[in-house]
Structures are given as structure tokens and as C-alpha cells.
Amino acid sequence: MSRSNSAVLSNPLFREPTLMGGVTHEIEFRDAVRDAMSEEMRRDKRVFLLGEEVAQYDGAYKVSKGMLAEFGERRIIDTPISESGFAGMAIGAAAMGLRPIVEFMSWSFSLVAADPILNNAPKMLYMSGGQLGCPIVFRGNDGAGGQLGSTHSWAVEGLFSNVPGVKIVIPSCAADAKGLLKTAIRDDDPVFFMESERLLSIKGHVPEGEYLIPFGHALVRRVGTQCTLCSWGRPVNFCLEAAEILAKEGIDCEVIDLRTIRPLDLPTVVASVRKTSCAVVVDQSWSFASPGAELASQIHRHCFDDLDNFVHRVHSDDVPTPYSSKLEQEYLPNVRKICEAVRSATYRA
Amino acid sequence: MMATTTPSGSGANSTHGAARKLPALPSTTLTKWLREMHLIREFEVRCMQSYQEKKIGGFCHVYIGQEAVAVGCTAAVNLEDPIITAYRDHGHALARGMSSRACMAEMYGKVGGCAKGKGGSMHMFDRPHNLYGGHGIVGAQTPLGAGIAFATKYEDEVMNAGRNRRVTLCFLGDGAVNQGSVYEAMNLAGLFDIPVIFIVENNGYSMGTEISRGTTMSHELTIKGRAHGLKEATIDGMDVLAVYHDMHELANWCRENSRPAFVDMKCYRYKGHSMSDPRKYRTREEEERHELNDAIGKFERTLLDHAVVTDASIKEIMNSTREEVRDALKFSNESPEPDMSELYTDVFVEPWGRFTGSSLPEFMGGAANACRFHATNGKEGLV
Ligand SMILES: Cc1ncc(C[n+]2csc(CCOP(=O)(O)OP(=O)(O)O)c2C)c(N)n1
Ligand SMILES: [Mg+2]
């Protein structure tokens, strides 16, 4: 279970943005994603971007803005609305050694490409007995919150984290998005990188200069003593908000941002739960057979004697995503639900 | 296999006006079409305003410019002929007979909406009017459309041991033509003699992608249907009379022969793809050129020329549609938000299945061994 953070951080490639000190600049989450792609494309000609509206339209969410102008149409490629086709095509190219970045306008649309992304990409290395792998990044908007209704609001990590052979990265802020995406692009395995459209316009401080963030390396976003909140992606921000409210009630929460759920940084979580004796897992996917369920199970296994209560979980409600704003806000793993779970887990309810 | 049809309606460059023959239909029918087209336009204009005012959320795609397609196609078939479409669906819903109130309130996320505010702009359903959505995933509705037509045919021919009576209209965008599922659906429809018409509302763009940048053979789109043995037609979707005429003929043919068809319906969307589209991919001149060919204006002139309407009656139509949409907005504003309990309804017909109140099968001990359960909806029964 032990793993030294400093060993990872001493690798000159991998630098933790919060520990870097020095000069930062403030950019939007979408700029961080773009900077990561552009920097990697400058250093490696094998990297190219393809997807719907990524080139001439500058991306449906303007993530790839300006990239066509810099890299040209051979490397920034507009595709038709053929997810199964272009995802499969990119996987073939990756098996040949190129390093495609496939943008799904929304991860909800990746379901049309379920076969290539789940049946080909993560199994190529295994089925070929290690002969050929699949260094590819799939990225796009994931999760509910924008009133897009049932078909467009998937948190696909709930489905895809079940599949061996994929790495799943879900950043919660601009600095992480940049560092993690650069790592993803250099990774030799398929990486599913999930952005929240709700976060794209949120600004954050990003270090000057090059840095990468290792996978499986959680970050303690808030230090606390009474309850460990574990989350990833957008809900980390809900957890931080909830922690402020709970602090006023005298409940001191530690907030851990897992950043990647495959690989999953258990040591950091376990160390925290051993300290607080209490854990709440916050996951925007549905509860049944979810990454949150997996993490809760792992905490129970490793912290059985340390826990004062069972691990509480907060998820999106177990229903298709509603359109109505009122219903959707209630559906999400919102601040109110997190506060209630923490109060219950700490016997303050 | 069917030979290629030449649509008897005019091509995209047909002439209009006084020379144009009107179909042998009561003038009330023609005026009704005009009113429906005006209604859709007015509805969509106000819908855009409501979106700006943040009363409508999520993605919202308006139908302005394409009104003749939904109105002409709907008029060409019977109410019992099912319709299914994509997310740009307000026009189809209204043309099919959904009330402006239910359509607008759905976008307001209110209980008065067609799905109690749970579906939203992209997912309009109206079972009584045989409208089977509103589908947000590009191309998703095409296999479903084939399935709906499979079901009507099955009902007519297998369950009722009669002749196929119905045809399904399955609308899709020109961009959707590139989804693999569309080809699977066409092959299945061709193979199983399914009476479905795949109507490609070819407005020239999928988001910012001009058709030829995303689609091979875009100059001859019908070849995609021909490859699967579908009867084909190219129709001027900016002319409601052509749409009605050609679709009427085609629908009757599909119904009688129980065969599928593919339509390249040429049209143009005047506004952006959705509410957040600056339309940098095309010129304002191009848009203006198409707006000069406006289906509503053209139809109005034709009806005026034939003295079916007068300036005064047109004004009356516009007043009444404006009033109807104003009423829909008022209704939507006042309709309550769905109760929080609605979040959990409609997930299952019956969470615990069909055994409510029945006995256990014999091998499990029969009724004596049944135990009570309490379903989440408060129902209880025996398993
Ligand atoms: C599978 C899938 N991929 C992408 C999208 C995003 N998207 C929504 S509409 C659209 C363009 C569709 O264009 P077209 O089929 O021509 O229909 P139009 O909008 O012109 O009516 C795209 C890319 C989606 N909804 N579903
Ligand atoms: Mg189109």
C-alpha cells in the first residue's frame, strides 16, 4: 500500500502544479486543455487531433480554437458525425504507432462508438500478446448539469471504469487538466479523458513552463481531520464548497481529488481515512456498480478497523437525467446531498 | 426492386406563383397549412427570445426556414402514420398537432409540457399524435423509425391478417446520413420490406460543416438510398406544395407496396445550428439568398394569386398565431415546475415486474410461498 509521493515528484517530468511555486498564469479550463494538446503536438509529430467541428469551427466548445491555424488540416481533422467510424479509424492509426487525440463532442456520443473504444482499444495489447498497443486519447465533455436531457448527460466513467485496459482521467481544475492531458498524450495505453462542459469557462492558476501530472496520484485539496471526502472531476468542487459549509458546523473535512480513477490512488485515500476514521465518496455517475462503489468497497477493505461508520456515498440519482433545471439540480451529487452524507457519516445528522 | 422515381414535383429550381397549380384540396386545408407554417415560425422566434431570457435551457434547435417540410410531409400522410425525428423537432411536433402550450412548456421545464418537463427541447414525444420523439443522438431515430414501421406492418399483416395500412415518416439531418446506424436501418428496411420513408432534411449543414465537407456523393444523396434498394426522391423542401404533392404520392406508394423510400429534401435553416452558433462558416449573403426563397412567402403569394387568401385573411392568420404563441408562453410561465417526486417516476412501468398480486410459479412453492413486497411507488403485492 505504501508509495512515496516524493519519488514520483522527483521525476523531472512530473511536477505537481501546487508544489511548483513560482509564476502562474490564470486561464480557463478549456485553454488548459488546448495548451496541453498544442504543446504535445509541437513536440511530437505523431500526435494529431480529430473529431466533429474541431478544425474550421474551432471546436463545438472552442477547446481547439486556433489549432487549425497552427497545425494545419493534416493534423487538425474535421470528421463527419461518424463516431464509430472515426474512433475505430483512430484506433487503427494508434496501433500503427501514431498518437491520435479523438475529441468526442460529448462522451454521451461515444456510446455510438462503444465497440471500437471498448472492444478494440483496450484489448489490442492483450489480444496480440503484447505485439501492438494503442496509444490513444479519447477526450470530450462528460457529465450532466447543463439541462441537456437524458441522452446528452452521461457520466460515462460509470460504464467505462469497469473495463480493464483503459485509463480514466477526470480533472477538476485547469492546472490538472493541462498536466494530466499531457501525460495522457504521452501514455502508451488508451486514455479516456473526461472534461466537464460546466468547468470549461472556469479559470484557474496554471504554472508557467512545462509540467506533467502522473496518473494514480491523488491530491489532497483541503486538509481536515474529521471526515475524508473523496471525489474526482466536477464534484470535487462541490466537495470543497460543502467542506466550507460543514466547517462552520464544526465538521472538519479533508477533500481528496483522485484525478484518475484508473489507476486509483488508494494509498492517499487510505492514509487520510486512517486519520479521519470517516469517509464519504462523491461520484457523479449512477450508484449501482459505479467507481464510487468500487472505492467505497476498497476503503472498507483497507480501513475496516479504522472506520467509525460505513462509507457513505453520494451519486447522481438512479434515474435518467431530467431536463427540468429543478429536477436536474436535485439529481446531481450536489452540495446539499454531500453535507447530509457527511453529517450522517459523522453522526451529526 | 423499384426503379428510380422522378419526383413529379418541381426540383429545387421550380417556378412558383400564379402559374402553379393548386392541389385539388379545400381552400381551408391550404389555409391551414399556411397557418401552421406561420405558427411554427412565430413559435420558434419566441422560443429564441425565451432562450435568451434563460427561460429555456440546454440545447435548443429552431426550425426557422424548414417549415414547409414538416407541414407538407405531415399533410401528406394520415394521423395514424407514425412520425419520428431528431432534436430539431418543434416544427414536427406542432405540425403533428401537439399544442403550442405543451411544446413550449416542455422547453420551460414545466409540468404542462408534453413530457412534464423531463424531456426538453430535443425530446418531444406525443403518443396521441403518433409522434415518437425527438431524439438527441444524431442518427438514433433511424433504426427506431424502421422499427416503428416494422411494428405497424406487423400489426396490420400479422396480428390483423390484413394489408399494410401505414407508413412511417423518419426524419433525419444531412449530417446524420454519416452515422453507421442509418445504413444498417436502410438495409434492414430494404430487406424486410418495411414501409418507412427516410426523409433527409438536407439543409446543407451539420453544425458548421457544409455537406460536401462531411459527406461523399453529396451532390447525389439519393444514391445512398438506392444502394439499399430504396425508392428515392429529391424534393424541393422550400415549396410546401411540392413537398405535399411528392410526399403524398410517395407515401401512398410505400404504404401500398410496403416498401421503404429515401428522400433528399432540399431545404435551408435560416438561423444557427443551436442558440450558440455565430454562423461564421457561411456568408450573410448566402443566408439572404435563401431567405428570398422563403417557403412561407412563396406559398402566401401562390394562395393570394389563386384568391384562396386575401391580405386581410393573412393578417388574421398572423394575429391568431401570434395570439396562440403568446398564450403558450403565458401558459408555460404559469405552469408549475414538476414536483420533486417526478424525478423518480417513469423509470420503470413496474419496478418489481409483472408478478404484482400474482402467485409464485409452482416450482417455487406456489401462492402459499409468496411474500409481500412494497414497491417504491407505494404499491404492494404478492410475489
Ligand atoms: C452521435 C452524435 N454525435 C454528435 C452529436 C452532436 N450534434 C448534434 S446536431 C449535430 C449536427 C447534425 O446535423 P444534421 O444531421 O445535418 O441536422 P440539422 O442540425 O442540420 O438539422 C451534431 C454534430 C449528437 N447529438 N449525436
Ligand atoms: Mg443539416
mmCIF file of C-alpha atoms in Angstrom, chain A residues 51-60 62 78-83 86 105 109, chain B residues 61 66 86-88 136-139 141 172-179 200-216 218 221 267-274 276-282 286:
data_model
loop_
_atom_site.group_PDB
_atom_site.id
_atom_site.type_symbol
_atom_site.label_atom_id
_atom_site.label_comp_id
_atom_site.label_asym_id
_atom_site.label_seq_id
_atom_site.Cartn_x
_atom_site.Cartn_y
_atom_site.Cartn_z
ATOM 1 C CA GLY A 51 -13.354 14.942 -34.240
ATOM 2 C CA GLU A 52 -16.516 16.769 -35.165
ATOM 3 C CA GLU A 53 -16.088 20.503 -35.726
ATOM 4 C CA VAL A 54 -12.599 20.544 -34.191
ATOM 5 C CA ALA A 55 -10.930 22.348 -37.087
ATOM 6 C CA GLN A 56 -12.807 25.017 -39.018
ATOM 7 C CA TYR A 57 -15.371 25.611 -36.278
ATOM 8 C CA ASP A 58 -12.652 25.782 -33.580
ATOM 9 C CA GLY A 59 -14.436 23.046 -31.629
ATOM 10 C CA ALA A 60 -18.049 22.918 -30.509
ATOM 11 C CA LYS A 62 -13.949 26.183 -28.554
ATOM 12 C CA ASP A 78 -12.821 17.645 -39.057
ATOM 13 C CA THR A 79 -14.809 14.436 -39.217
ATOM 14 C CA PRO A 80 -18.388 13.691 -40.216
ATOM 15 C CA ILE A 81 -20.806 12.603 -37.487
ATOM 16 C CA SER A 82 -19.493 9.050 -37.610
ATOM 17 C CA GLU A 83 -18.217 8.294 -34.120
ATOM 18 C CA PHE A 86 -13.585 7.798 -36.782
ATOM 19 C CA MET A 105 -18.119 16.450 -28.801
ATOM 20 C CA PHE A 109 -21.901 10.335 -28.222
ATOM 21 C CA HIS B 61 -32.500 23.984 -32.228
ATOM 22 C CA GLN B 66 -37.686 24.483 -42.875
ATOM 23 C CA ALA B 86 -34.211 14.219 -34.498
ATOM 24 C CA TYR B 87 -33.662 17.033 -31.999
ATOM 25 C CA ARG B 88 -34.778 19.871 -34.317
ATOM 26 C CA GLY B 136 -30.934 13.838 -29.355
ATOM 27 C CA ILE B 137 -28.335 11.406 -30.595
ATOM 28 C CA VAL B 138 -27.639 12.012 -34.267
ATOM 29 C CA GLY B 139 -28.974 9.117 -36.313
ATOM 30 C CA GLN B 141 -34.059 7.743 -34.695
ATOM 31 C CA LEU B 172 -33.009 12.917 -40.220
ATOM 32 C CA GLY B 173 -30.483 15.636 -40.975
ATOM 33 C CA ASP B 174 -27.955 15.632 -43.784
ATOM 34 C CA GLY B 175 -25.244 15.225 -41.150
ATOM 35 C CA ALA B 176 -26.981 12.179 -39.741
ATOM 36 C CA VAL B 177 -26.527 10.459 -43.090
ATOM 37 C CA ASN B 178 -22.967 9.739 -41.949
ATOM 38 C CA GLN B 179 -23.955 7.664 -38.953
ATOM 39 C CA VAL B 200 -33.210 13.656 -45.109
ATOM 40 C CA GLU B 201 -33.863 17.278 -44.270
ATOM 41 C CA ASN B 202 -30.914 18.421 -46.302
ATOM 42 C CA ASN B 203 -30.352 21.961 -45.062
ATOM 43 C CA GLY B 204 -26.805 21.878 -46.348
ATOM 44 C CA TYR B 205 -25.072 21.930 -42.986
ATOM 45 C CA SER B 206 -24.448 19.808 -39.963
ATOM 46 C CA MET B 207 -23.459 22.392 -37.412
ATOM 47 C CA GLY B 208 -20.608 24.228 -39.167
ATOM 48 C CA THR B 209 -19.884 21.510 -41.688
ATOM 49 C CA GLU B 210 -21.114 22.217 -45.176
ATOM 50 C CA ILE B 211 -22.441 18.962 -46.581
ATOM 51 C CA SER B 212 -19.710 18.318 -49.124
ATOM 52 C CA ARG B 213 -17.062 18.595 -46.403
ATOM 53 C CA GLY B 214 -18.605 15.722 -44.487
ATOM 54 C CA THR B 215 -20.444 13.558 -46.974
ATOM 55 C CA THR B 216 -19.340 11.736 -50.082
ATOM 56 C CA SER B 218 -23.448 14.856 -51.529
ATOM 57 C CA LEU B 221 -27.505 11.973 -51.927
ATOM 58 C CA CYS B 267 -34.034 22.995 -47.578
ATOM 59 C CA TYR B 268 -32.149 25.583 -45.552
ATOM 60 C CA ARG B 269 -32.031 26.578 -41.927
ATOM 61 C CA TYR B 270 -32.002 30.340 -41.590
ATOM 62 C CA LYS B 271 -30.684 30.513 -38.055
ATOM 63 C CA GLY B 272 -27.679 28.981 -36.343
ATOM 64 C CA HIS B 273 -27.392 25.289 -35.586
ATOM 65 C CA SER B 274 -28.388 25.940 -31.996
ATOM 66 C CA SER B 276 -24.848 29.407 -29.554
ATOM 67 C CA ASP B 277 -23.751 29.354 -33.160
ATOM 68 C CA PRO B 278 -22.192 32.513 -34.636
ATOM 69 C CA ARG B 279 -22.505 31.066 -38.183
ATOM 70 C CA LYS B 280 -19.001 32.024 -39.239
ATOM 71 C CA TYR B 281 -18.940 29.166 -41.715
ATOM 72 C CA ARG B 282 -21.241 30.877 -44.197
ATOM 73 C CA GLU B 286 -25.831 33.182 -48.741
#
